[in-house]
Coordinates of C-alpha atoms and ligand atoms in Angstrom, one line a residue:
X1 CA -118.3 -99.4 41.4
X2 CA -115.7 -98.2 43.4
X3 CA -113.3 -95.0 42.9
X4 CA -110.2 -95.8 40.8
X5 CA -107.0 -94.6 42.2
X6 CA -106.7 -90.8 41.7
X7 CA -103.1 -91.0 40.6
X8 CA -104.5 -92.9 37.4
X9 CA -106.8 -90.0 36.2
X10 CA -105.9 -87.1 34.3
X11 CA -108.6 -84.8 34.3
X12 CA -108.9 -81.8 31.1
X13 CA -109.8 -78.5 31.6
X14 CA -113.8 -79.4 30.8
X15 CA -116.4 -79.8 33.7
X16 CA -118.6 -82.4 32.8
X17 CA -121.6 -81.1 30.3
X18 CA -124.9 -80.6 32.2
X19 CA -126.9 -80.9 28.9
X20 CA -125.1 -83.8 28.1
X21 CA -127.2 -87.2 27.5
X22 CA -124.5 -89.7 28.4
X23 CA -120.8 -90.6 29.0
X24 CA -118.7 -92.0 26.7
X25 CA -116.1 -94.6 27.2
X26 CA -114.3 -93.9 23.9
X27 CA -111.8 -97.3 24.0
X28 CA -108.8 -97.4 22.1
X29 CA -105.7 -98.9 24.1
X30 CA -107.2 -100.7 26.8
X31 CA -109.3 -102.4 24.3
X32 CA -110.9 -105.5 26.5
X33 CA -114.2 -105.1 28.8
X34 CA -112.4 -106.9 32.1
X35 CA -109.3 -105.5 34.3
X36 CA -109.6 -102.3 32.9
X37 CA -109.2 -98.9 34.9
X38 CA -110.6 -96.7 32.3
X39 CA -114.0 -98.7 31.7
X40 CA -114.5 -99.0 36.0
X41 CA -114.0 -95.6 35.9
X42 CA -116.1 -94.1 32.8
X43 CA -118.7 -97.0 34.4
X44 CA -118.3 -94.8 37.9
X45 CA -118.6 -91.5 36.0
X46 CA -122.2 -92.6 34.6
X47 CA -123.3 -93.8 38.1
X48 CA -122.6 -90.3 39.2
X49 CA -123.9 -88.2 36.5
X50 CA -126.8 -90.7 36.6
X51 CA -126.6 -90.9 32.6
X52 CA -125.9 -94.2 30.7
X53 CA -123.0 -95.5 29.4
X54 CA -121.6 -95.8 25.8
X55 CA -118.7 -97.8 25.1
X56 CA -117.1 -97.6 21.5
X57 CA -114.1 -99.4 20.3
X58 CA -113.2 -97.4 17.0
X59 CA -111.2 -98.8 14.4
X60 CA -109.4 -96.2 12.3
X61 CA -107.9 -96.7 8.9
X62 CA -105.3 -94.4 8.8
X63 CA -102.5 -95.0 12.0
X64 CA -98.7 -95.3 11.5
X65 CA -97.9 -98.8 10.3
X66 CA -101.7 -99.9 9.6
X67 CA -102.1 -103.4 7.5
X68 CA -104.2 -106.0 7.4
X69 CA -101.9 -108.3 9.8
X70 CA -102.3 -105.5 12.6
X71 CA -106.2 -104.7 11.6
X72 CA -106.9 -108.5 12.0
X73 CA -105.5 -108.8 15.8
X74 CA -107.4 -105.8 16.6
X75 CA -110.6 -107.0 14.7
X76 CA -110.4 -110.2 16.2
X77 CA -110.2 -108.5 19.9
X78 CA -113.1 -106.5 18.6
X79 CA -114.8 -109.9 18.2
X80 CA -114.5 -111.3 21.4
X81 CA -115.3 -107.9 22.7
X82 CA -118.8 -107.7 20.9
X83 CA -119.5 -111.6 21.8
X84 CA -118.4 -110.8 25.4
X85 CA -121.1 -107.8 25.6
X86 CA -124.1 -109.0 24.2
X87 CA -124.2 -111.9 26.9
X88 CA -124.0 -109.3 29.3
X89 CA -126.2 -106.9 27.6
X90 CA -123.5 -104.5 27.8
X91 CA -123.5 -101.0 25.8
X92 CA -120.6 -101.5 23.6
X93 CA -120.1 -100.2 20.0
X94 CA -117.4 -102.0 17.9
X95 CA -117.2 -99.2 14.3
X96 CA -114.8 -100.0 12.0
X97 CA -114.2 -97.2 9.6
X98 CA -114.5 -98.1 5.7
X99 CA -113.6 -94.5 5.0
X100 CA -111.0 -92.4 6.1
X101 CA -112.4 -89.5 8.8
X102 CA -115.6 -91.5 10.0
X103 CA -114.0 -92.0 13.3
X104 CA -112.7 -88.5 14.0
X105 CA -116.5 -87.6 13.0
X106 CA -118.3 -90.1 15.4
X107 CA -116.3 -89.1 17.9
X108 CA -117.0 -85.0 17.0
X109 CA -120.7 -86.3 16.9
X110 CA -120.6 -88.4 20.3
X111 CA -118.4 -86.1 22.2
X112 CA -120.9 -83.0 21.2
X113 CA -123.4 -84.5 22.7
X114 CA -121.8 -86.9 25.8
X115 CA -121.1 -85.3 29.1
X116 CA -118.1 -86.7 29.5
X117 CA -115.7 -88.9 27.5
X118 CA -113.8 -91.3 29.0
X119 CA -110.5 -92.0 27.4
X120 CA -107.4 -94.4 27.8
X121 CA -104.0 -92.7 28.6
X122 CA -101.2 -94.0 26.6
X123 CA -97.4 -92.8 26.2
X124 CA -96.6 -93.2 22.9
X125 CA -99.4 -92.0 19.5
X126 CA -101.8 -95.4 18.7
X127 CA -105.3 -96.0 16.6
X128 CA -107.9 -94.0 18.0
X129 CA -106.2 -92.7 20.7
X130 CA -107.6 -89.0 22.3
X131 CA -104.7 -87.0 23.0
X132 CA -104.7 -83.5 24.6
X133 CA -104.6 -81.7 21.0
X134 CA -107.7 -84.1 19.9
X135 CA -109.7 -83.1 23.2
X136 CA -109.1 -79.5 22.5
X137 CA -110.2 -79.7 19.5
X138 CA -113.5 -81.8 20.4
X139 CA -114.3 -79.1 23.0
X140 CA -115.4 -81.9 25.4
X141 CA -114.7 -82.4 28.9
X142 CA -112.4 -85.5 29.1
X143 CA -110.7 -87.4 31.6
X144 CA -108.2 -90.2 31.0
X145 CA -107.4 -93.1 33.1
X146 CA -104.4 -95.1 33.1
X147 CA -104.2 -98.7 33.1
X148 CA -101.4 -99.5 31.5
X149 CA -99.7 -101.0 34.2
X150 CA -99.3 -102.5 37.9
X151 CA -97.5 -98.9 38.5
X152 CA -99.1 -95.9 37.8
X153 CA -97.8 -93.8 35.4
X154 CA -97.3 -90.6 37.3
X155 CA -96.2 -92.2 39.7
X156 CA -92.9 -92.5 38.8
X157 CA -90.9 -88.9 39.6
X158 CA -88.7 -89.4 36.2
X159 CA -87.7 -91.1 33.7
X160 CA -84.9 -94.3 35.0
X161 CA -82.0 -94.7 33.1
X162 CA -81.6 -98.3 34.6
X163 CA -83.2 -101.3 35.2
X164 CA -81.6 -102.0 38.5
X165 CA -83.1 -98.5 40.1
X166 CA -86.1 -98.7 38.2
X167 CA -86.6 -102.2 39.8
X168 CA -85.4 -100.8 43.3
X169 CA -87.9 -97.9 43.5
X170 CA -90.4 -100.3 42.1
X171 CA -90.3 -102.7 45.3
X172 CA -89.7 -99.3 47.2
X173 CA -93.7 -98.6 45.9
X174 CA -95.5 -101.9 45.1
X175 CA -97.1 -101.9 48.3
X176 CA -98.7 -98.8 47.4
X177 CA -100.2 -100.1 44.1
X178 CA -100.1 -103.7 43.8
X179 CA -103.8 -104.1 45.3
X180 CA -105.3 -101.1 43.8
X181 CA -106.6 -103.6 40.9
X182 CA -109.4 -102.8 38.4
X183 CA -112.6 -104.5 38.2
X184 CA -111.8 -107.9 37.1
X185 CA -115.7 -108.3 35.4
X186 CA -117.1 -104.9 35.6
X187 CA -119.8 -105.6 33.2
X188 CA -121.2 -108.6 35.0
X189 CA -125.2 -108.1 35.5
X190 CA -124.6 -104.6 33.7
X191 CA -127.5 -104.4 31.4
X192 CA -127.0 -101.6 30.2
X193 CA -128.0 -102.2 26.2
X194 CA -127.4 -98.6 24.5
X195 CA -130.2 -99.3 21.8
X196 CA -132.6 -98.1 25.0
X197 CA -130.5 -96.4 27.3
X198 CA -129.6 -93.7 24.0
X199 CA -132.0 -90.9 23.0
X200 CA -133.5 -92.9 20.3
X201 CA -132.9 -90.3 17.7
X202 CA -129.2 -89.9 18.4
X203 CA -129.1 -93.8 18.0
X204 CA -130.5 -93.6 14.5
X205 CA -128.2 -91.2 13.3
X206 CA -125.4 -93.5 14.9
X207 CA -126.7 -96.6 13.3
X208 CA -127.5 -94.6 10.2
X209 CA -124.3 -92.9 9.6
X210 CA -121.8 -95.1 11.4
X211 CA -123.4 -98.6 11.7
X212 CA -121.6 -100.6 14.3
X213 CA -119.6 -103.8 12.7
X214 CA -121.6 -107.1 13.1
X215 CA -119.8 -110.5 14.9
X216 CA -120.3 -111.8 11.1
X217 CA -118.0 -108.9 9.7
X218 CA -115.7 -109.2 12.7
X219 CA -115.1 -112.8 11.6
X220 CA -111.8 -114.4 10.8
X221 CA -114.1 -115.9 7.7
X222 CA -115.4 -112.9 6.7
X223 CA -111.8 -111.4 6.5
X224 CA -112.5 -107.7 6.6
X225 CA -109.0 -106.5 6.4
X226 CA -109.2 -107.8 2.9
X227 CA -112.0 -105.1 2.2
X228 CA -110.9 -102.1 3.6
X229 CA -108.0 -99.5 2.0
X230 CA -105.4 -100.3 4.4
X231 CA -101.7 -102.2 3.1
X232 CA -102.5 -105.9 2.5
X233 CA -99.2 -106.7 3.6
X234 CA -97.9 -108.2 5.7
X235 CA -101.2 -110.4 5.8
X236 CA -102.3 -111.8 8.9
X237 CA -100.8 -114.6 11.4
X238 CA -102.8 -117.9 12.4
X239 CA -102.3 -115.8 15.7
X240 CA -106.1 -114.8 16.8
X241 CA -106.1 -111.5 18.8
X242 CA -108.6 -110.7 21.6
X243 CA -108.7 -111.9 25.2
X244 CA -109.9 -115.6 24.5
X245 CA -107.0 -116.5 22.7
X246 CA -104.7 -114.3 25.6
X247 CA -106.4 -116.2 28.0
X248 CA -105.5 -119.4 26.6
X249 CA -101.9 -118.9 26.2
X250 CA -102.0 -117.5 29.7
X251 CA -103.1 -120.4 30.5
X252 CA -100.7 -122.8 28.5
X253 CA -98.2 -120.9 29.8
X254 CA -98.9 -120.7 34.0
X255 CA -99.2 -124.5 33.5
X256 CA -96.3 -126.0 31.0
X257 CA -93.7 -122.4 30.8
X258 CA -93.8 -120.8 33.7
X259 CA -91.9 -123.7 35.9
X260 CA -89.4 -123.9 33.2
X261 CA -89.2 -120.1 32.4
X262 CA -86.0 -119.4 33.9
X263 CA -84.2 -122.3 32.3
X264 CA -86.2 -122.2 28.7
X265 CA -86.4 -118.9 27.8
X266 CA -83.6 -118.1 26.3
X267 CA -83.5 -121.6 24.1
X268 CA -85.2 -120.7 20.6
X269 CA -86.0 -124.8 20.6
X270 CA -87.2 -124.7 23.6
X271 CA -90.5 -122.2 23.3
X272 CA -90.4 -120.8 26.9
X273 CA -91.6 -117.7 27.0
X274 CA -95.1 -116.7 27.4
X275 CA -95.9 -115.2 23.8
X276 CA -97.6 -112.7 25.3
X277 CA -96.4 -109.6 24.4
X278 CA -99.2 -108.7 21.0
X279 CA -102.2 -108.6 23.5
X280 CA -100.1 -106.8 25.8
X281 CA -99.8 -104.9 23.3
X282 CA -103.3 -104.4 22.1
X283 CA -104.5 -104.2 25.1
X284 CA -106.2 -107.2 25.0
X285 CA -104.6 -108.3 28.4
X286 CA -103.9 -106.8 31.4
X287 CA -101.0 -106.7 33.4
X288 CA -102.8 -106.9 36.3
X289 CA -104.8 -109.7 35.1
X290 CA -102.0 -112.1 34.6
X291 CA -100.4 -110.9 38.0
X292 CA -103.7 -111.6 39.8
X293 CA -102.9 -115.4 38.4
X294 CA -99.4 -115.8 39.0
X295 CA -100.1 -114.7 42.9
X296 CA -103.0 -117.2 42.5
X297 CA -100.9 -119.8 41.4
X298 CA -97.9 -119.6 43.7
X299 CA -100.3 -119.3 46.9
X300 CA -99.0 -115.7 47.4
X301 CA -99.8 -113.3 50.1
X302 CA -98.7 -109.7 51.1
X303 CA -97.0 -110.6 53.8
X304 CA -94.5 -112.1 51.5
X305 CA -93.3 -108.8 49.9
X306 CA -89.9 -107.9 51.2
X307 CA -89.0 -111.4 51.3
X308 CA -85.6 -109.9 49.9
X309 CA -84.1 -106.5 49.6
X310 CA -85.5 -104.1 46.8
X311 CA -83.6 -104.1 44.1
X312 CA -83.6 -108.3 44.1
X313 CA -86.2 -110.2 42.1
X314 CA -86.3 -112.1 45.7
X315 CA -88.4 -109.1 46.9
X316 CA -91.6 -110.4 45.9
X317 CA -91.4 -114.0 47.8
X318 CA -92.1 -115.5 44.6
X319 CA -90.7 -119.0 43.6
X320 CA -87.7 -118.4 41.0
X321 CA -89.8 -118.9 37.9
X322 CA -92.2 -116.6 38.5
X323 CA -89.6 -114.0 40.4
X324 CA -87.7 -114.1 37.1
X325 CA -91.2 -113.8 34.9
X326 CA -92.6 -111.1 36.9
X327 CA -89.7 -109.2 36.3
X328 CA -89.8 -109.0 33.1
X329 CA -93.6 -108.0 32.8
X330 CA -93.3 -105.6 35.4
X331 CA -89.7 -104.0 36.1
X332 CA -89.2 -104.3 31.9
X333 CA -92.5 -104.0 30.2
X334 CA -92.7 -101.0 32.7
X335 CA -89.9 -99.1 32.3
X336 CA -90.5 -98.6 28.8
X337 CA -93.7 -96.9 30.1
X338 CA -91.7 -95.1 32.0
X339 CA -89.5 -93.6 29.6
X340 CA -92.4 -93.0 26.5
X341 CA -94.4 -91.1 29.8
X342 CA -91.6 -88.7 30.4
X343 CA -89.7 -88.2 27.7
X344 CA -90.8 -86.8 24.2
X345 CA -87.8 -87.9 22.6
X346 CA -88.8 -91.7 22.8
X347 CA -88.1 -92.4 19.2
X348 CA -85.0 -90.3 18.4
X349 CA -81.6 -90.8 18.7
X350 CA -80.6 -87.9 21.0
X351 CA -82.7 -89.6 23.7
X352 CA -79.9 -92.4 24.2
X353 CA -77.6 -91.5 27.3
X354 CA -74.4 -89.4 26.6
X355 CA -71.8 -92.0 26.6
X356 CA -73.8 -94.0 24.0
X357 CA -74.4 -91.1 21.6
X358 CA -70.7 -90.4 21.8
X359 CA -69.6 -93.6 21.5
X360 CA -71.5 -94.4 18.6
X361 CA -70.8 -91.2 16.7
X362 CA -67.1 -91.3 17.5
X363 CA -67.6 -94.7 15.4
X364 CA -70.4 -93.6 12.6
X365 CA -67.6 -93.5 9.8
X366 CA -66.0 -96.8 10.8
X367 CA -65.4 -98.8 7.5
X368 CA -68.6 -101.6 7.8
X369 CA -67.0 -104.8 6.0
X370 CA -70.5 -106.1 5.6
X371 CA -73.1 -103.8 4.8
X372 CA -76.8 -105.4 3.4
X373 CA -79.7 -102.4 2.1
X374 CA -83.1 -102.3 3.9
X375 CA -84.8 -104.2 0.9
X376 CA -82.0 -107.2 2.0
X377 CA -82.5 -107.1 5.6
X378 CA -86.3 -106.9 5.1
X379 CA -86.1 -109.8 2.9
X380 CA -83.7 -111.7 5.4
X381 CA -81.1 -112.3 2.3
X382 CA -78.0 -111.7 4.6
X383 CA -75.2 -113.9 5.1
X384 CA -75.7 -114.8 8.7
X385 CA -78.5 -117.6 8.9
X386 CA -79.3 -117.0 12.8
X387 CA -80.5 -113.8 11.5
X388 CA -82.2 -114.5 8.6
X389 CA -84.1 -117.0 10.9
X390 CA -85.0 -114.7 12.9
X391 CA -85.9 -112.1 10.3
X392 CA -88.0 -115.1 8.5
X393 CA -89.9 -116.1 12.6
X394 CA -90.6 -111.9 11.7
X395 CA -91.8 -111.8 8.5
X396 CA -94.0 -114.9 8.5
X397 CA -95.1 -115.1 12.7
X398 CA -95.3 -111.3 13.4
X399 CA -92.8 -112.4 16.4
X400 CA -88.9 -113.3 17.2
X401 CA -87.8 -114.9 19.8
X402 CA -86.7 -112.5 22.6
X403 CA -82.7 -113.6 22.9
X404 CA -82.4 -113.0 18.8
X405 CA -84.2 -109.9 18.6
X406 CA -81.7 -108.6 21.0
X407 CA -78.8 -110.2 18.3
X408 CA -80.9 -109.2 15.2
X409 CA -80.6 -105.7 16.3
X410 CA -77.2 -105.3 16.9
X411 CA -76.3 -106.8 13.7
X412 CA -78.4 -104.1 11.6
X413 CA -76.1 -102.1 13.6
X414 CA -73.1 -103.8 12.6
X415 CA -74.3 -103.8 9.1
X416 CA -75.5 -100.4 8.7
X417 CA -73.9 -97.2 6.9
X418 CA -74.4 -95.8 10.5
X419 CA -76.2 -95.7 13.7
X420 CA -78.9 -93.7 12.7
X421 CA -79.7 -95.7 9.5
X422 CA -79.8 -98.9 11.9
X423 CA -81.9 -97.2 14.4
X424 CA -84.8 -96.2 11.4
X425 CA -84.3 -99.9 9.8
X426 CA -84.6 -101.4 13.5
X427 CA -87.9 -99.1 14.1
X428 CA -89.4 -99.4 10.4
X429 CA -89.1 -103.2 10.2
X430 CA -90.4 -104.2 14.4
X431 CA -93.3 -101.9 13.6
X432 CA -94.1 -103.1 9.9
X433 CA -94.0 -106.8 11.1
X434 CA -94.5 -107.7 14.9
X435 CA -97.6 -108.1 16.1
X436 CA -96.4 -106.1 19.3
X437 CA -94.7 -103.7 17.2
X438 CA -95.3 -99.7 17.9
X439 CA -95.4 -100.4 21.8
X440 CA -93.4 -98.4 24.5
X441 CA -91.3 -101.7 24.7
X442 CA -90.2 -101.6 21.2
X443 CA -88.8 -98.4 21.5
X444 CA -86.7 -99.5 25.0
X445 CA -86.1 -102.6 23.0
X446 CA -84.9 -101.0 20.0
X447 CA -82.7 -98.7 21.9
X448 CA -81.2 -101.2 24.6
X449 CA -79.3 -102.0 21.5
X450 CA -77.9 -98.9 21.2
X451 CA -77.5 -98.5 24.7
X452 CA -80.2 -97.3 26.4
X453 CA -80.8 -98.8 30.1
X454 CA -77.4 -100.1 29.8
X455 CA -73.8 -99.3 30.4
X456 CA -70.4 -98.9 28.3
X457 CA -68.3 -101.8 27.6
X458 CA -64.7 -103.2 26.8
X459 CA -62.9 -103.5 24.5
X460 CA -64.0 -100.6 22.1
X461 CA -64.6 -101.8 19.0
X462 CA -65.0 -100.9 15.4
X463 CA -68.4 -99.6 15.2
X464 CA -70.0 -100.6 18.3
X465 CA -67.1 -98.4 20.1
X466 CA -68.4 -98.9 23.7
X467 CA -71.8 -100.1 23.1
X468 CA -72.3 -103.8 24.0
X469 CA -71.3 -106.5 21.7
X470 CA -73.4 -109.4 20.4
X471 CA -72.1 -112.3 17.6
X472 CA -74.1 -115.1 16.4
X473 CA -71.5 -117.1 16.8
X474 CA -72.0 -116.6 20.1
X475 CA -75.6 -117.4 20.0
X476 CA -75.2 -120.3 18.2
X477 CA -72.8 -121.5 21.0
X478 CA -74.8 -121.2 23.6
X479 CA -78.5 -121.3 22.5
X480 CA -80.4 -124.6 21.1
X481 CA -81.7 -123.5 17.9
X482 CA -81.3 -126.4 15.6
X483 CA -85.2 -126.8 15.1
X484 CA -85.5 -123.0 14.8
X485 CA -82.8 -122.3 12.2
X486 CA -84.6 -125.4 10.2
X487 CA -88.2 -123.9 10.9
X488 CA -87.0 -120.6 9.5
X489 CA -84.5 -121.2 7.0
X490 CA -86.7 -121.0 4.0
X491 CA -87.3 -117.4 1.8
X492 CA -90.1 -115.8 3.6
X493 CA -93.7 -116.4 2.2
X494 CA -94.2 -113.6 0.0
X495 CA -97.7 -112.4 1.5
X496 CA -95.6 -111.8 4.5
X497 CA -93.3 -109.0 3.2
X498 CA -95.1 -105.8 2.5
Ligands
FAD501 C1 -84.7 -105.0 19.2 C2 -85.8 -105.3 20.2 C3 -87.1 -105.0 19.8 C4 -88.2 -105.2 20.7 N1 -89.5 -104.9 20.3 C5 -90.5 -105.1 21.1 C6 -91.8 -104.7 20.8 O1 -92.0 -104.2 19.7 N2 -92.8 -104.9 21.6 C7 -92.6 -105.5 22.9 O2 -93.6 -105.7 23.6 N3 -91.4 -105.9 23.2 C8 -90.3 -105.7 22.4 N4 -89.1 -106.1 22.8 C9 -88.9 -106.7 24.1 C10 -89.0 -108.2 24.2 O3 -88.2 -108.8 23.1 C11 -90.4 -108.7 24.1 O4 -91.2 -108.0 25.0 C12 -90.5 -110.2 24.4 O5 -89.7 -111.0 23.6 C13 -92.0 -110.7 24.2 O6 -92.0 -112.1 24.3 P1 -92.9 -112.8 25.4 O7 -94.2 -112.2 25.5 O8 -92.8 -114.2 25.1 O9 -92.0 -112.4 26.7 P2 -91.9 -113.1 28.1 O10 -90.5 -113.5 28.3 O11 -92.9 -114.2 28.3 O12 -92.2 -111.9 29.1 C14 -93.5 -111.5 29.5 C15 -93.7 -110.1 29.2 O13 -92.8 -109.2 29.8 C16 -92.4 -108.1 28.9 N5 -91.0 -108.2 28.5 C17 -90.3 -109.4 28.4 N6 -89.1 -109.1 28.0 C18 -89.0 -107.7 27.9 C19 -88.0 -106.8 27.5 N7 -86.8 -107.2 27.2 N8 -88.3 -105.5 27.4 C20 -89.6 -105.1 27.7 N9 -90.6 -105.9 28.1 C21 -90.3 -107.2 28.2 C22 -93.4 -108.3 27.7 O14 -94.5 -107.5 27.9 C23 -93.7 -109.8 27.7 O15 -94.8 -110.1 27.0 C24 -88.0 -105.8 21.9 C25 -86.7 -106.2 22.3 C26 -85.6 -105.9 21.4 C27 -84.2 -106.3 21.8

């Protein structure tokens, strides 16, 4: 297994334990067993210690915005995960907790005895995620490994206000980065089962105390979420987490979206984005995975970086579909990253740039001649029906199309007693409802409303002052939505609001 780039690992203040009987990959982000920099490197770790190799996906009951909808994406990933290593005789350990605190104590029981855990790095809080406070408390030596990207992490010298430089000293770098891949199938031939590479007796207490979830209980039939104390609501999509059903739409998409991306995408009627955002999200896909692809695909070579000057979506000699997809994935998915890696503030209005927070607060007391409370909005019981669509496509999909979601939230800001209220009713409903909800990207999306990533505009208005206007009106002018507006212009199936 070969090194993983050194710029991807952040190593604690722990040497690894000499007494200690294995490593631990301890999975909670980067939650697939392919393309992963976190598993080729905890997989690296054991060939050097000479020790075997645990891998545990933990499922906590208690993260922000747990329910069953987002338990049953990451159950379903946990699924394919489980399936995925048994025909490779693989060491992995799917545990769902039943109780609150049996995670944080198979991890105090694993990491007391493991040399070394192995952790994903992630910007923003998620389930089971180790953060420096957690290490310190577990006393173990812990190293974390990025893969949350095609750019590394701390790579990046600061956070970027814009797109446009973001993108420039992107294409600046990619040559640096864009080969260092992970493993695509690191687990190929591993045979490493931890029912005999574990001291037996730890393995008994393991499988005593904490018994690993079977594929049976991982099952959309055996509908776990149902069983556990977690909110019930919003229930779970028709939408099948994991990385069989990522791959699929992949799939779908390289070969009936992607050569009509540029044209489609914004067009509700027309369904031409990818869809790919929730296993983004759960890490069920990799970036670099889907790059690998694309470059497939279009017949790509290095040689054809630079094709235009960085800062263009020309630079990567792509055709204009995939220039214009690639973008998105890489310069936008990324620069949220970006922002969650270097700035604490993420989530709080003081983060947005100076002219925004002035603008806005200049404007807070503006009279609002159409104001709706959170229980309307969530319920999509507003007067505007492009919103209420999308609200519904929300509520009942756990997704909105990418153009509205842009117009849905700068109507809550048009119809909200001020910024701040819109900003906590933008956050509370993405993250209650969207299956790629509590991401780095909902936070950039959330605040590209408000003006983050972008600049001021004219004519002031009431409200917005400088911040960039949006009208569905508008929308309805330029977008085909006749089939979405009738698809979503029923009330909201009631399992679907919380
Ligand atoms: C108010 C608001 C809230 C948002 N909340 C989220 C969220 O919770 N989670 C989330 O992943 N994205 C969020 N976005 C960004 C964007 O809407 C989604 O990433 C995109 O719609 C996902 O659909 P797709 O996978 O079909 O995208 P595609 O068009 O197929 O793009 C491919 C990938 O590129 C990335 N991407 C595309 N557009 C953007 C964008 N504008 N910003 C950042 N990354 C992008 C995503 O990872 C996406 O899966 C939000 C945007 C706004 C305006």
């Amino acid at each position: 297994m070969q090194a993983i780039p050194e710029i991807r690992i952040r190593t604690g203040e722990r040497p690894a334990n000499p007494r200690g009987q294995f490593v631990l990959y301890w999975m909670s982000t980067a939650r697939r067993l392919e393309w992963n920099f976190a598993l080729d490197h905890a997989i690296a770790r054991a060939g050097e210690l000479e020790l075997p190799l645990v891998i545990v996906e933990a499922l906590p009951l208690e993260y922000r915005w747990a329910n069953a909808r987002r338990h049953r994406f990451l159950l379903d990933g946990m699924a394919d995960n489980l399936e995925y290593a048994r025909a490779r005789r693989a060491p992995y350990y799917p545990f769902v907790e039943r109780k609150p605190g049996q995670c944080d104590a198979l991890l105090g029981l694993l990491a007391a005895r493991a040399a070394l855990i192995v952790s994903d790095e992630y910007p923003i809080d998620a389930p089971a995620l180790i953060d420096a406070e957690t290490a310190a408390t577990l006393k173990a030596p812990t190293e974390w490994a990025d893969s949350n990207g095609l750019i590394p992490l701390r790579a990046a010298p600061k956070a970027f206000s814009r797109a446009y430089s973001f993108r420039t000293w992107i294409h600046r770098v990619l040559h640096e980065h864009l080969l260092e891949a992970p493993t695509p199938h690191p687990l190929e031939g591993a045979d490493r089962d931890p029912i005999r590479s574990l001291p037996a007796a730890l393995l008994a207490e393991i499988c005593r105390q904490w018994p690993a979830a079977n594929a049976q209980e991982l099952s959309r039939e055996f509908a776990l979420e149902t069983r556990l104390p977690i909110a019930q609501r919003p229930a779970p999509t028709d939408e099948a987490g994991g990385f069989s059903s990522a791959h699929a739409a992949l799939g779908r998409f390289l070969k009936s979206g992607l050569p009509h991306y540029e044209r489609d995408r914004n067009h509700p009627d027309a369904h031409g984005a990818s869809g790919l955002s929730p296993w983004l999200h759960f890490g069920h896909l990799s970036t670099h995975d889907i790059v690998h692809y694309l470059l497939d695909l279009e017949d790509w070579d290095p040689s054809r970086l630079g094709t235009h000057a960085p800062g263009q979506k020309g630079f990567w000699g792509l055709g204009a579909p995939a220039a214009d997809f690639v973008d998105e994935l890489i310069t936008w998915r990324e620069i949220g990253f970006n922002f969650c890696h270097h700035r604490a503030d993420y989530d709080q209005f003081e983060s947005l740039p100076d002219w925004a927070r002035r603008t806005l607060n200049e404007h807070a007391r503006d009279t609002r001649h159409e104001h709706y409370r959170f229980d309307e909005l969530e319920q999509a019981r507003t007067g505007d029906p492009i919103w209420n669509a999308a609200q519904a496509q929300l509520l009942e999909d756990g997704r909105m199309h990418n153009y509205l979601r842009m117009l849905w939230g700068k109507k809550i800001l048009e119809w909200s007693a001020s910024p701040k209220d819109a900003l906590a009713t933008m956050i509370e409903l993405n993250n209650r409802y969207a299956l790629d909800g509590c991401d780095p990207n909902s936070y950039s999306g959330i605040f590209w409303v408000l003006g983050r990533y972008d600049r001021a505009w004219g004519p002031e208005r009431q409200i917005f002052g400088k911040i960039r206007y949006m009208s569905s009106q508008n929308a309805r002018r330029k977008l085909r939505m006749k089939q979405y507006l009738e698809r979503y212009s029923d009330q909201p199936r009631q399992d679907a609001l919380l």
